[in-house]
XYZ file of C-alpha atoms in Angstrom:
52
model
C -0.853 11.738 6.111
C -0.435 11.725 2.322
C 0.633 15.662 2.350
C 3.755 14.619 4.261
C 7.002 14.438 2.669
C 8.157 10.722 1.988
C 11.325 10.354 3.836
C 11.188 7.102 5.822
C 12.346 3.928 4.289
C 10.647 0.590 5.690
C 11.763 -2.964 4.791
C 9.821 -5.919 4.997
C 9.495 -9.469 4.248
C 6.202 -11.103 2.571
C 5.020 -14.189 1.108
C 4.588 -14.588 -2.519
C 0.731 -14.579 -2.073
C 0.757 -11.687 -0.165
C 2.844 -9.714 -2.936
C 0.606 -11.321 -5.405
C -2.708 -10.122 -3.610
C -1.146 -6.487 -3.662
C -0.145 -6.781 -7.030
C -3.600 -7.798 -8.067
C -5.290 -5.099 -6.019
C -2.795 -2.673 -7.521
C -3.880 -3.712 -11.109
C -7.561 -3.480 -10.419
C -7.418 -0.230 -8.797
C -5.173 1.336 -11.312
C -2.296 2.092 -9.170
C 1.201 2.363 -10.634
C 3.979 0.755 -8.692
C 3.990 -1.653 -5.837
C 5.143 0.944 -3.191
C 2.340 3.208 -3.884
C -0.156 0.194 -3.664
C 1.385 -0.654 -0.029
C 1.151 2.852 1.187
C -2.495 3.188 -0.208
C -3.458 -0.031 1.470
C -1.965 0.770 4.736
C -3.698 4.120 4.753
C -7.172 2.426 4.198
C -6.404 -0.100 6.900
C -5.452 2.714 9.387
C -8.393 4.661 8.634
C -10.874 1.614 8.843
C -9.330 1.091 12.438
C -9.663 4.387 13.367
C -13.380 4.257 12.289
C -14.009 1.313 14.993
């Protein structure tokens, strides 16, 4: 997944608490940028689901 060109744009609405949780995770994991943090969290979630 991560080797592919990032060519698709996705818009979504989030609550302020969801954004804060993403920003907190991003800071704790030294991930620069909210978009990159969201991509990594989605990838981790998809990986976890495939392991069930």
